[in-house]
Amino acid sequence: MAKTYIFGHKNPDTDAISSAIIMADFEKQTGNTDAQAFRLGEVGPETQHALDYFNITAPDLLNDDLTDQNVILVDHNEFQQSADSIANATVQHVIDHHRIANFETAAPLYYRAEPVGCTATILYKMYKERGFEIKPEIAGLMISAIISDSLLFKSPTCTEEDVAAAEALKAIANVDLEVYGLEMLKAGASTVDKSAVDLLSLDAKSFNMGDYVTRIGQVNTVDIDEVFERHDELATAMLAANTEQNYDLFVLLVTDIINSNSKILVIGDNKDKVGEAFNVQLENGTAFLPGVVSRKKQVVPQITEVLS
Amino acid sequence: MAKTYIFGHKNPDTDAISSAIIMADFEKQTGNTDAQAFRLGEVGPETQHALDYFNITAPDLLNDDLTDQNVILVDHNEFQQSADSIANATVQHVIDHHRIANFETAAPLYYRAEPVGCTATILYKMYKERGFEIKPEIAGLMISAIISDSLLFKSPTCTEEDVAAAEALKAIANVDLEVYGLEMLKAGASTVDKSAVDLLSLDAKSFNMGDYVTRIGQVNTVDIDEVFERHDELATAMLAANTEQNYDLFVLLVTDIINSNSKILVIGDNKDKVGEAFNVQLENGTAFLPGVVSRKKQVVPQITEVLS
């Protein structure tokens, strides 16, 4: 049987890596023994903490040309967030919780999107619907992905279904959600040991908004000031990225995972538009956004609206 | 509660009309009492036969501007096949069995696509998963849609799930699939009482293929020759449509529903490309295509490939 490539988005976060591993396990239970999980980038420290805790090896980095290969996408659909050769692949199935854009296929396929907080929550429902076994380490990855995407259930993207899934899974994975969750988030929140370029690429995605390409990176931290002490270094790296990658705007969202606030740094000719999106005046390219923690729900739609 | 508009594609066929009615019933069972089915065009004789048989009124023609309205799409997703104001609507849910293209949203949504033969088959599964009641007339519409899209289970798009759904539903709807199905297909297959323009628009869709816009119409008949006696009248109307609507190519697929063959008529500067797609030489713009009955599976991908 031809291999089925399963992977999440570039700059993978814990949901992107975990959902690829989970979906490969799901496919194997359907009889697709040649399903294999891959990743489109480096494993971050938060995800590594989850993999180590549940004793799972990270998926291989995808290097193959996907032309005419069978592919399952998890946690993304927009081609610019996917493998470089995705447009020539045969996408058989998508499991995702994001908006749909810049995605198309030549043939009918399975697509399952639900507006929940985490792709792993949808996968959990798929296991339950089919009566498939959820092994302890798979339950652990589902919980890790849900806690990561929902910032321990505090994000406005978090739904009752995400909470219910994590609650149902904690006994299988044998973890306390609060204790394990905070430990995992903190493992991913250290910024001092990273370069400016590292911070920008930790969890960054590109979005086509009207005629603009906007890059939005997010850094989770327990100390926003610690990150902004490096304002100039970050601004220089963002300007360089804009030039090299043809981004019109670069927005860095620095999120305090304990207090659920963010501060943004914006670089690009139209940066005042981003201030407009949040009804604030940027100072030195920055603004404090109380209560903002979700790129998907509290940042992307707002900037899309002012740029469209 | 704000109204939820539910509708299938323009030039609605039996699946597009039936699935809108079925999904409105499904939504009501979820508690969404303001769900309402609409149609984006005239009801054809095949669909009218089904509606009359099961004593159901056709949905209203959609005339409202959908800007900022809540919308559920059934049996399509491509914006050029949808309501004119679809780009400004909030698409909350899509149930479909086609490829995904020219579709995007600003926010996450429910999307359920499966590569089965008929949207109503997916809806049938959704009723079963939720344990919802399937009333006899809803079962009848599901059966009608499945028989219509699968040409009585003969189309290569027909899957085991479509057959299983129809088999499970026939007792609820109280029909014999063969007897009812042939009667319904024949009701839609009379061509002599229709003008050339009527025949072209009965079941026609536009597709963006590479740099080309291709219009593909399908006419079901029990006598292909009866249709091609009007070759010149059809060719003239297709040429006029290309000019008026800026189609690069117009392909008319005339399908013999008894013997499962088709003959095509092609109008447009690049019509030889269509011959190439099927490895045939067009004669006077026409070619006989043995075994071809499915636009989705046996025509659209083939032409897309030569034009891309």
Coordinates of C-alpha atoms in Angstrom, one line a residue:
Chain A
M1 CA 0.0 0.0 0.0
A2 CA 1.3 3.5 -0.7
K3 CA 2.4 5.5 2.3
T4 CA 0.0 8.0 3.8
Y5 CA 1.8 11.1 5.0
I6 CA 0.2 12.7 8.0
F7 CA 1.4 16.1 9.3
G8 CA 0.4 19.4 11.0
H9 CA 1.4 22.9 10.0
K10 CA 4.9 24.4 9.7
N11 CA 6.4 25.8 12.9
P12 CA 4.6 23.0 14.6
D13 CA 3.1 23.5 18.1
T14 CA 2.0 20.8 20.4
D15 CA -1.4 20.3 18.7
A16 CA 0.3 20.0 15.2
I17 CA 2.8 17.4 16.4
S18 CA 0.4 15.5 18.7
S19 CA -2.5 15.4 16.2
A20 CA -0.2 13.9 13.5
I21 CA 0.9 11.1 15.9
I22 CA -2.7 10.6 17.0
M23 CA -4.1 10.5 13.5
A24 CA -1.5 8.0 12.4
D25 CA -2.6 5.7 15.3
F26 CA -6.2 6.3 14.3
E27 CA -5.5 5.3 10.7
K28 CA -3.7 2.2 11.8
Q29 CA -6.8 1.2 13.7
T30 CA -8.9 1.6 10.5
G31 CA -6.5 -0.8 8.8
N32 CA -4.3 1.8 7.0
T33 CA -1.0 0.2 8.2
D34 CA 1.1 2.5 6.0
A35 CA 0.0 5.7 7.7
Q36 CA 3.0 7.6 9.1
A37 CA 3.2 10.9 11.1
F38 CA 5.7 13.6 10.1
R39 CA 6.5 17.1 11.2
L40 CA 7.2 20.2 9.2
G41 CA 9.7 21.8 11.6
E42 CA 11.6 21.6 14.9
V43 CA 9.9 20.3 18.0
G44 CA 9.6 23.1 20.6
P45 CA 10.4 22.6 24.3
E46 CA 6.7 22.5 25.3
T47 CA 6.0 19.7 22.8
Q48 CA 9.3 17.9 23.8
H49 CA 8.1 18.0 27.4
A50 CA 4.9 16.2 26.4
L51 CA 6.7 13.7 24.2
D52 CA 9.2 12.9 27.0
Y53 CA 6.5 12.7 29.7
F54 CA 4.5 10.1 27.7
N55 CA 7.7 8.4 26.3
I56 CA 6.9 9.0 22.6
T57 CA 9.5 9.6 19.9
A58 CA 9.0 12.7 17.8
P59 CA 7.8 12.1 14.2
D60 CA 10.4 12.4 11.4
L61 CA 11.0 15.7 9.7
L62 CA 9.3 15.6 6.3
N63 CA 11.8 15.9 3.5
D64 CA 10.0 13.9 0.7
D65 CA 8.4 15.5 -2.4
L66 CA 4.7 14.9 -2.0
T67 CA 3.8 15.0 -5.7
D68 CA 1.0 12.4 -6.2
Q69 CA 1.5 11.1 -2.7
N70 CA -1.5 10.5 -0.4
V71 CA -1.7 13.0 2.4
I72 CA -3.7 13.7 5.6
L73 CA -3.5 17.2 7.0
V74 CA -4.1 17.8 10.7
D75 CA -4.5 21.2 12.5
H76 CA -4.2 23.3 9.3
N77 CA -5.4 23.6 5.7
E78 CA -4.0 26.8 4.3
F79 CA -1.3 25.7 1.7
Q80 CA 1.2 28.4 2.8
Q81 CA 1.2 26.8 6.2
S82 CA 1.7 23.3 4.8
A83 CA 4.4 21.3 3.0
D84 CA 6.0 23.1 0.0
S85 CA 4.8 20.5 -2.4
I86 CA 1.3 20.2 -1.0
A87 CA -0.4 21.6 -4.1
N88 CA 0.8 18.5 -6.0
A89 CA -0.3 16.0 -3.4
T90 CA -3.6 14.1 -3.1
V91 CA -5.2 15.4 0.1
Q92 CA -7.4 12.5 1.2
H93 CA -8.5 13.8 4.6
V94 CA -8.3 17.0 6.7
I95 CA -9.0 17.3 10.4
D96 CA -8.9 20.9 11.5
H97 CA -10.3 23.6 13.8
H98 CA -9.3 26.7 11.8
R99 CA -10.9 28.8 9.2
I100 CA -10.6 27.4 5.6
A101 CA -8.6 29.5 3.1
N102 CA -6.1 29.0 0.3
F103 CA -7.1 25.3 0.2
E104 CA -8.3 23.4 -2.8
T105 CA -8.4 19.9 -4.2
A106 CA -9.0 18.4 -7.6
A107 CA -11.1 15.5 -6.2
P108 CA -13.6 14.9 -3.4
L109 CA -12.1 14.1 0.0
Y110 CA -12.9 13.7 3.7
Y111 CA -12.8 17.0 5.5
R112 CA -13.8 17.4 9.1
A113 CA -13.6 20.8 10.6
E114 CA -15.3 21.8 13.9
P115 CA -15.0 25.2 15.6
V116 CA -13.5 23.7 18.8
G117 CA -10.3 24.8 20.6
C118 CA -8.0 22.0 19.5
T119 CA -7.7 19.4 16.7
A120 CA -7.0 16.7 19.2
T121 CA -10.6 17.3 20.6
I122 CA -12.0 16.3 17.2
L123 CA -9.7 13.3 17.0
Y124 CA -11.0 12.3 20.5
K125 CA -14.6 12.4 19.2
M126 CA -13.6 10.3 16.2
Y127 CA -12.1 7.6 18.4
K128 CA -15.3 7.6 20.5
E129 CA -17.5 7.4 17.4
R130 CA -15.6 4.4 16.1
G131 CA -15.2 2.7 19.4
F132 CA -11.4 2.7 18.9
E133 CA -9.0 2.1 21.8
I134 CA -7.3 5.2 23.3
K135 CA -3.9 4.1 24.7
P136 CA -2.5 6.0 27.7
E137 CA 0.2 7.8 25.7
I138 CA -2.4 8.8 23.0
A139 CA -4.6 10.2 25.8
G140 CA -1.6 12.0 27.1
L141 CA -0.9 13.7 23.7
M142 CA -4.6 14.6 23.4
I143 CA -4.5 16.3 26.8
S144 CA -1.2 18.0 26.0
A145 CA -2.6 19.4 22.8
I146 CA -5.8 20.6 24.4
I147 CA -3.9 22.3 27.3
S148 CA -1.5 23.9 24.9
D149 CA -4.1 25.3 22.5
S150 CA -6.4 26.5 25.3
L151 CA -3.7 27.7 27.7
L152 CA -5.0 25.5 30.4
F153 CA -8.7 26.1 29.4
K154 CA -8.3 29.9 29.7
S155 CA -8.4 30.9 26.0
P156 CA -11.6 32.1 24.5
T157 CA -11.1 29.4 21.8
C158 CA -11.7 26.8 24.5
T159 CA -15.1 25.1 24.3
E160 CA -17.0 22.8 26.6
E161 CA -16.0 19.9 24.2
D162 CA -12.3 20.6 24.8
V163 CA -12.8 20.6 28.6
A164 CA -15.0 17.5 28.5
A165 CA -12.4 15.6 26.3
A166 CA -9.5 16.5 28.7
E167 CA -11.6 15.5 31.7
A168 CA -12.5 12.2 30.1
L169 CA -8.9 11.5 29.2
K170 CA -7.1 12.4 32.4
A171 CA -7.8 9.0 34.0
I172 CA -6.5 7.1 30.9
A173 CA -3.3 9.2 30.8
N174 CA -3.0 9.2 34.6
V175 CA -2.3 13.0 35.0
D176 CA -3.7 15.9 37.1
L177 CA -4.7 18.4 34.4
E178 CA -3.6 21.5 36.4
V179 CA -0.3 20.2 37.7
Y180 CA 0.7 18.5 34.4
G181 CA -0.6 21.4 32.3
L182 CA 1.2 24.2 34.1
E183 CA 4.4 22.2 34.1
M184 CA 4.1 21.6 30.4
L185 CA 3.3 25.3 29.6
K186 CA 6.2 26.5 31.7
A187 CA 8.5 24.2 29.9
G188 CA 7.6 26.0 26.7
A189 CA 7.6 29.5 28.2
S190 CA 11.3 30.1 28.8
T191 CA 12.5 32.9 26.5
V192 CA 16.0 33.8 27.8
D193 CA 17.7 30.9 26.2
K194 CA 16.4 31.7 22.8
S195 CA 17.6 34.1 20.1
A196 CA 15.3 36.8 18.6
V197 CA 15.0 34.7 15.5
D198 CA 14.1 31.7 17.6
L199 CA 11.3 33.6 19.3
L200 CA 9.9 34.8 16.0
S201 CA 9.7 31.4 14.5
L202 CA 8.6 29.4 17.6
D203 CA 4.9 29.5 16.6
A204 CA 4.5 31.8 13.5
K205 CA 2.1 31.5 10.7
S206 CA 1.5 33.5 7.5
F207 CA -2.0 34.8 6.5
N208 CA -3.2 36.2 3.2
M209 CA -5.4 39.2 4.2
G210 CA -6.8 41.2 1.3
D211 CA -3.7 42.2 -0.7
Y212 CA -1.4 41.8 2.3
V213 CA 0.7 38.9 3.6
T214 CA 0.7 39.1 7.4
R215 CA 3.1 37.1 9.5
I216 CA 1.9 36.5 13.1
G217 CA 4.1 34.9 15.7
Q218 CA 3.2 34.1 19.2
V219 CA 5.5 33.6 22.2
N220 CA 4.2 32.3 25.5
T221 CA 5.9 33.6 28.6
V222 CA 5.5 34.0 32.3
D223 CA 7.2 37.5 32.1
I224 CA 6.3 39.8 29.2
D225 CA 8.9 42.4 30.3
E226 CA 11.7 39.8 29.9
V227 CA 10.8 39.5 26.2
F228 CA 10.5 43.3 25.6
E229 CA 13.9 44.0 27.1
R230 CA 14.9 42.7 23.6
H231 CA 12.6 45.1 21.7
D232 CA 15.3 46.4 19.3
E233 CA 16.8 43.0 18.6
L234 CA 13.3 41.6 17.8
A235 CA 12.3 44.6 15.7
T236 CA 15.5 44.3 13.6
A237 CA 14.9 40.6 13.0
M238 CA 11.2 41.2 12.1
L239 CA 12.2 43.9 9.6
A240 CA 14.7 41.5 8.1
A241 CA 12.1 38.8 7.9
N242 CA 9.7 41.1 6.1
T243 CA 12.3 42.0 3.5
E244 CA 13.5 38.5 2.9
Q245 CA 10.1 36.7 3.0
N246 CA 8.0 39.6 1.4
Y247 CA 5.7 39.9 4.5
D248 CA 3.8 43.2 4.5
L249 CA 3.4 43.1 8.2
F250 CA 4.9 41.1 11.1
V251 CA 3.0 41.0 14.3
L252 CA 4.6 39.4 17.4
L253 CA 2.1 38.4 20.1
V254 CA 3.8 38.0 23.5
T255 CA 1.4 36.2 25.8
D256 CA 1.5 36.1 29.6
I257 CA 0.1 32.6 30.2
I258 CA -0.4 33.1 33.9
N259 CA -2.4 36.4 33.7
S260 CA -3.9 35.9 30.2
N261 CA -2.8 39.2 28.6
S262 CA -0.6 40.0 25.6
K263 CA 1.6 42.7 24.4
I264 CA 2.2 43.0 20.6
L265 CA 5.1 44.3 18.6
V266 CA 4.3 45.3 15.0
I267 CA 6.7 45.9 12.1
G268 CA 5.7 46.9 8.6
D269 CA 4.6 50.0 6.6
N270 CA 1.0 49.5 7.6
K271 CA 1.6 48.9 11.3
D272 CA -0.9 51.6 12.3
K273 CA -3.6 49.5 10.7
V274 CA -2.9 46.9 13.4
G275 CA -3.4 49.5 16.1
E276 CA -6.7 50.4 14.4
A277 CA -7.7 46.7 14.6
F278 CA -7.5 46.9 18.4
N279 CA -8.5 50.5 18.8
V280 CA -5.1 51.5 20.3
Q281 CA -2.3 53.7 19.4
L282 CA 1.0 51.8 19.0
E283 CA 3.9 53.2 21.0
N284 CA 7.3 52.3 19.5
G285 CA 5.4 49.6 17.6
T286 CA 4.0 48.1 20.7
A287 CA 0.6 47.9 22.5
F288 CA -0.7 46.1 25.6
L289 CA -3.8 44.0 24.8
P290 CA -5.6 43.0 28.1
G291 CA -7.3 39.7 27.9
V292 CA -6.0 38.8 24.5
V293 CA -4.4 35.3 24.3
S294 CA -5.8 33.7 21.2
R295 CA -4.2 34.5 17.8
K296 CA -7.1 32.7 16.0
K297 CA -10.0 34.3 17.7
Q298 CA -8.7 37.6 19.0
V299 CA -6.0 38.7 16.5
V300 CA -6.4 37.1 13.0
P301 CA -10.1 38.2 12.4
Q302 CA -9.5 41.7 13.8
I303 CA -6.5 42.4 11.5
T304 CA -8.1 40.6 8.6
E305 CA -11.0 43.0 8.8
V306 CA -9.0 46.2 8.7
L307 CA -6.9 44.9 5.8
S308 CA -9.7 43.6 3.7
Chain B
M1 CA -32.7 33.9 16.9
A2 CA -31.3 35.0 13.6
K3 CA -32.4 33.0 10.6
T4 CA -30.1 30.3 9.3
Y5 CA -30.2 30.1 5.5
I6 CA -29.7 26.6 4.1
F7 CA -29.3 26.0 0.4
G8 CA -27.6 23.9 -2.3
H9 CA -26.0 25.1 -5.5
K10 CA -27.3 27.2 -8.4
N11 CA -29.2 25.2 -11.1
P12 CA -30.3 22.9 -8.3
D13 CA -30.6 19.2 -8.9
T14 CA -32.5 16.8 -6.7
D15 CA -29.7 16.5 -4.2
A16 CA -29.3 20.2 -3.9
I17 CA -33.0 20.8 -3.2
S18 CA -33.5 17.7 -1.1
S19 CA -30.4 18.2 1.1
A20 CA -31.4 21.7 1.9
I21 CA -34.9 20.5 3.1
I22 CA -33.3 17.6 5.0
M23 CA -30.6 19.8 6.7
A24 CA -33.3 22.3 7.8
D25 CA -35.2 19.4 9.4
F26 CA -31.9 18.2 11.0
E27 CA -31.1 21.7 12.3
K28 CA -34.6 21.9 13.8
Q29 CA -34.0 18.7 15.6
T30 CA -30.8 20.2 17.1
G31 CA -32.9 23.1 18.5
N32 CA -32.2 25.6 15.7
T33 CA -35.8 26.5 15.1
D34 CA -35.0 29.3 12.7
A35 CA -33.3 27.2 10.1
Q36 CA -34.9 27.5 6.7
A37 CA -34.3 25.8 3.4
F38 CA -34.0 27.9 0.2
R39 CA -33.2 27.2 -3.4
L40 CA -31.0 29.1 -5.9
G41 CA -33.0 28.3 -9.0
E42 CA -35.9 26.6 -10.6
V43 CA -37.1 23.2 -9.5
G44 CA -36.6 20.7 -12.4
P45 CA -39.2 18.0 -13.3
E46 CA -37.2 15.2 -11.7
T47 CA -37.1 17.0 -8.4
Q48 CA -40.7 18.1 -8.7
H49 CA -41.7 14.4 -9.2
A50 CA -39.9 13.6 -5.9
L51 CA -41.5 16.5 -4.0
D52 CA -44.9 15.7 -5.3
Y53 CA -44.5 12.0 -4.6
F54 CA -43.6 12.7 -0.9
N55 CA -46.0 15.6 -0.7
I56 CA -43.4 18.3 0.2
T57 CA -43.5 21.9 -0.9
A58 CA -40.4 23.3 -2.7
P59 CA -38.2 25.7 -0.7
D60 CA -38.5 29.4 -1.4
L61 CA -36.3 31.0 -4.0
L62 CA -33.5 32.9 -2.2
N63 CA -33.7 36.6 -2.9
D64 CA -32.2 38.0 0.3
D65 CA -28.8 39.7 0.5
L66 CA -26.8 37.3 2.7
T67 CA -24.3 39.9 4.0
D68 CA -23.6 39.0 7.7
Q69 CA -26.3 36.3 7.6
N70 CA -25.7 32.8 9.0
V71 CA -25.6 30.3 6.2
I72 CA -25.3 26.5 5.9
L73 CA -24.2 25.2 2.5
V74 CA -25.2 21.8 1.3
D75 CA -24.0 19.9 -1.8
H76 CA -21.5 22.6 -2.9
N77 CA -18.8 24.8 -1.6
E78 CA -17.4 26.7 -4.6
F79 CA -18.5 30.3 -4.3
Q80 CA -19.2 30.7 -8.1
Q81 CA -21.9 27.9 -7.7
S82 CA -23.4 29.6 -4.6
A83 CA -25.5 32.6 -3.8
D84 CA -24.1 35.9 -5.3
S85 CA -23.6 37.4 -1.8
I86 CA -22.0 34.3 -0.3
A87 CA -18.6 35.9 0.2
N88 CA -20.1 38.4 2.7
A89 CA -22.1 35.7 4.6
T90 CA -21.0 33.8 7.7
V91 CA -20.8 30.2 6.6
Q92 CA -21.4 28.2 9.7
H93 CA -21.5 24.7 8.3
V94 CA -20.9 22.9 5.0
I95 CA -22.1 19.4 4.2
D96 CA -20.8 18.3 0.8
H97 CA -19.4 15.5 -1.3
H98 CA -17.5 17.5 -3.9
R99 CA -13.9 18.7 -4.2
I100 CA -13.1 21.9 -2.3
A101 CA -12.1 25.0 -4.3
N102 CA -12.8 28.7 -4.4
F103 CA -14.1 28.5 -0.8
E104 CA -12.9 30.4 2.2
T105 CA -14.1 31.7 5.5
A106 CA -12.8 34.3 8.0
A107 CA -13.6 32.1 11.0
P108 CA -13.6 28.5 12.0
L109 CA -16.7 26.5 11.1
Y110 CA -18.2 23.0 10.8
Y111 CA -17.3 21.4 7.5
R112 CA -18.1 17.8 6.7
A113 CA -17.1 16.4 3.4
E114 CA -17.0 12.8 2.5
P115 CA -16.2 11.3 -1.0
V116 CA -19.6 9.5 -1.2
G117 CA -22.0 9.7 -4.1
C118 CA -24.6 12.0 -2.6
T119 CA -24.8 14.7 0.1
A120 CA -28.0 13.1 1.4
T121 CA -26.0 10.0 2.3
I122 CA -23.8 12.1 4.6
L123 CA -27.0 13.6 6.1
Y124 CA -28.4 10.1 6.6
K125 CA -25.2 9.3 8.6
M126 CA -25.6 12.4 10.7
Y127 CA -29.2 11.5 11.6
K128 CA -28.0 8.0 12.6
E129 CA -25.1 9.4 14.7
R130 CA -27.3 11.7 16.6
G131 CA -30.2 9.3 16.9
F132 CA -32.6 11.8 15.2
E133 CA -35.9 10.7 13.8
I134 CA -36.1 10.2 10.0
K135 CA -39.7 10.9 9.0
P136 CA -41.0 9.1 5.9
E137 CA -40.9 12.1 3.7
I138 CA -37.3 12.9 4.7
A139 CA -36.4 9.3 4.0
G140 CA -38.1 9.7 0.6
L141 CA -36.0 12.8 -0.2
M142 CA -32.8 11.1 0.8
I143 CA -33.6 8.2 -1.5
S144 CA -34.6 10.5 -4.3
A145 CA -31.3 12.4 -4.0
I146 CA -29.2 9.2 -3.9
I147 CA -31.0 7.7 -6.9
S148 CA -30.6 11.0 -8.8
D149 CA -26.9 11.5 -8.1
S150 CA -26.1 7.8 -8.7
L151 CA -28.4 7.3 -11.7
L152 CA -30.0 4.4 -9.8
F153 CA -26.6 3.2 -8.3
K154 CA -25.0 2.9 -11.8
S155 CA -22.6 5.9 -11.6
P156 CA -19.0 5.3 -10.6
T157 CA -19.5 8.0 -8.0
C158 CA -21.9 5.6 -6.2
T159 CA -20.4 4.0 -3.0
E160 CA -21.4 1.2 -0.8
E161 CA -22.5 3.8 1.8
D162 CA -25.0 5.3 -0.8
V163 CA -26.5 1.9 -1.5
A164 CA -26.6 1.0 2.2
A165 CA -28.4 4.3 3.0
A166 CA -31.0 3.8 0.3
E167 CA -31.6 0.2 1.3
A168 CA -32.0 1.2 5.0
L169 CA -34.4 4.1 4.0
K170 CA -36.7 2.3 1.6
A171 CA -38.9 0.8 4.3
I172 CA -39.3 4.2 6.1
A173 CA -40.2 5.9 2.8
N174 CA -42.3 2.9 1.7
V175 CA -40.9 2.7 -1.9
D176 CA -39.4 0.1 -4.2
L177 CA -36.0 1.6 -5.2
E178 CA -36.0 0.3 -8.8
V179 CA -39.6 1.1 -9.6
Y180 CA -39.7 4.5 -7.9
G181 CA -36.2 5.4 -9.1
L182 CA -36.8 4.7 -12.7
E183 CA -40.0 6.6 -12.6
M184 CA -38.3 9.6 -11.1
L185 CA -35.4 9.6 -13.5
K186 CA -37.7 9.3 -16.4
A187 CA -39.7 12.3 -15.2
G188 CA -36.6 14.3 -15.4
A189 CA -35.4 12.9 -18.7
S190 CA -37.9 14.3 -21.2
T191 CA -36.1 16.8 -23.4
V192 CA -38.6 17.5 -26.2
D193 CA -40.6 19.9 -24.2
K194 CA -37.6 22.1 -23.4
S195 CA -35.8 24.8 -25.3
A196 CA -32.1 24.6 -26.1
V197 CA -31.5 27.3 -23.4
D198 CA -33.5 25.2 -20.9
L199 CA -31.5 22.1 -21.6
L200 CA -28.2 24.0 -21.2
S201 CA -29.2 25.4 -17.8
L202 CA -31.0 22.3 -16.4
D203 CA -27.9 21.1 -14.4
A204 CA -25.0 23.3 -15.3
K205 CA -22.0 24.4 -13.2
S206 CA -19.0 26.6 -13.8
F207 CA -15.5 25.5 -12.9
N208 CA -12.3 27.5 -12.7
M209 CA -9.6 25.3 -14.3
G210 CA -6.2 26.9 -14.5
D211 CA -6.8 30.1 -16.4
Y212 CA -10.0 28.9 -18.0
V213 CA -13.7 29.1 -16.9
T214 CA -15.4 26.0 -18.1
R215 CA -19.2 25.6 -18.0
I216 CA -20.3 22.0 -17.9
G217 CA -24.0 21.2 -18.3
Q218 CA -25.6 17.7 -18.1
V219 CA -28.8 16.5 -19.6
N220 CA -30.2 13.1 -18.7
T221 CA -32.2 11.4 -21.4
V222 CA -33.5 8.1 -22.5
D223 CA -32.7 9.0 -26.2
I224 CA -29.4 10.7 -26.9
D225 CA -30.3 11.1 -30.6
E226 CA -33.4 13.0 -29.7
V227 CA -31.2 15.7 -28.1
F228 CA -28.6 15.8 -30.9
E229 CA -31.3 16.4 -33.6
R230 CA -31.0 19.9 -32.1
H231 CA -27.2 20.1 -32.5
D232 CA -27.2 23.4 -34.3
E233 CA -29.7 25.1 -32.0
L234 CA -27.7 23.9 -28.9
A235 CA -24.4 25.0 -30.4
T236 CA -25.7 28.5 -31.1
A237 CA -27.1 28.9 -27.6
M238 CA -23.8 27.6 -26.1
L239 CA -21.7 30.1 -28.2
A240 CA -24.0 32.9 -27.0
A241 CA -23.6 31.8 -23.4
N242 CA -19.8 31.8 -23.8
T243 CA -19.9 35.3 -25.1
E244 CA -22.3 36.7 -22.5
Q245 CA -21.0 34.9 -19.5
N246 CA -17.3 34.9 -20.4
Y247 CA -17.0 31.1 -20.4
D248 CA -13.9 29.9 -22.2
L249 CA -15.4 26.5 -22.8
F250 CA -18.9 25.1 -22.7
V251 CA -19.3 21.3 -22.5
L252 CA -22.7 19.7 -22.7
L253 CA -22.8 16.2 -21.4
V254 CA -25.9 14.3 -22.7
T255 CA -26.3 11.1 -20.7
D256 CA -28.3 8.0 -21.6
I257 CA -29.6 7.0 -18.1
I258 CA -30.7 3.6 -19.3
N259 CA -27.5 2.4 -21.0
S260 CA -25.0 4.5 -19.0
N261 CA -23.2 6.3 -21.8
S262 CA -22.8 9.9 -22.8
K263 CA -22.3 12.1 -25.8
I264 CA -20.6 15.5 -25.5
L265 CA -21.0 18.7 -27.4
V266 CA -18.2 21.2 -26.9
I267 CA -18.1 24.9 -27.9
G268 CA -15.2 27.2 -27.3
D269 CA -11.8 28.1 -28.8
N270 CA -10.0 25.4 -26.9
K271 CA -12.5 22.6 -27.6
D272 CA -9.9 20.3 -29.0
K273 CA -8.4 20.2 -25.5
V274 CA -11.6 18.5 -24.3
G275 CA -11.1 15.9 -27.0
E276 CA -7.6 15.4 -25.7
A277 CA -8.9 14.9 -22.2
F278 CA -10.8 11.9 -23.4
N279 CA -8.4 10.7 -26.1
V280 CA -10.9 11.3 -28.8
Q281 CA -11.2 13.5 -31.9
L282 CA -14.2 15.7 -31.8
E283 CA -16.5 15.5 -34.8
N284 CA -18.5 18.6 -35.4
G285 CA -17.8 19.4 -31.7
T286 CA -19.2 16.1 -30.5
A287 CA -17.8 12.7 -29.3
F288 CA -19.4 9.6 -27.8
L289 CA -18.0 8.6 -24.4
P290 CA -18.9 5.0 -23.6
G291 CA -19.5 4.4 -19.9
V292 CA -19.2 8.1 -18.9
V293 CA -22.1 9.2 -16.7
S294 CA -20.5 11.2 -13.9
R295 CA -19.5 14.8 -14.5
K296 CA -17.7 14.9 -11.1
K297 CA -15.6 11.8 -11.5
Q298 CA -15.4 11.2 -15.3
V299 CA -15.4 14.7 -16.7
V300 CA -14.3 17.5 -14.4
P301 CA -10.9 16.0 -13.3
Q302 CA -10.1 15.0 -16.9
I303 CA -10.7 18.4 -18.4
T304 CA -9.1 20.1 -15.4
E305 CA -5.9 18.1 -16.0
V306 CA -5.5 19.2 -19.6
L307 CA -6.3 22.8 -18.9
S308 CA -4.0 23.2 -15.8

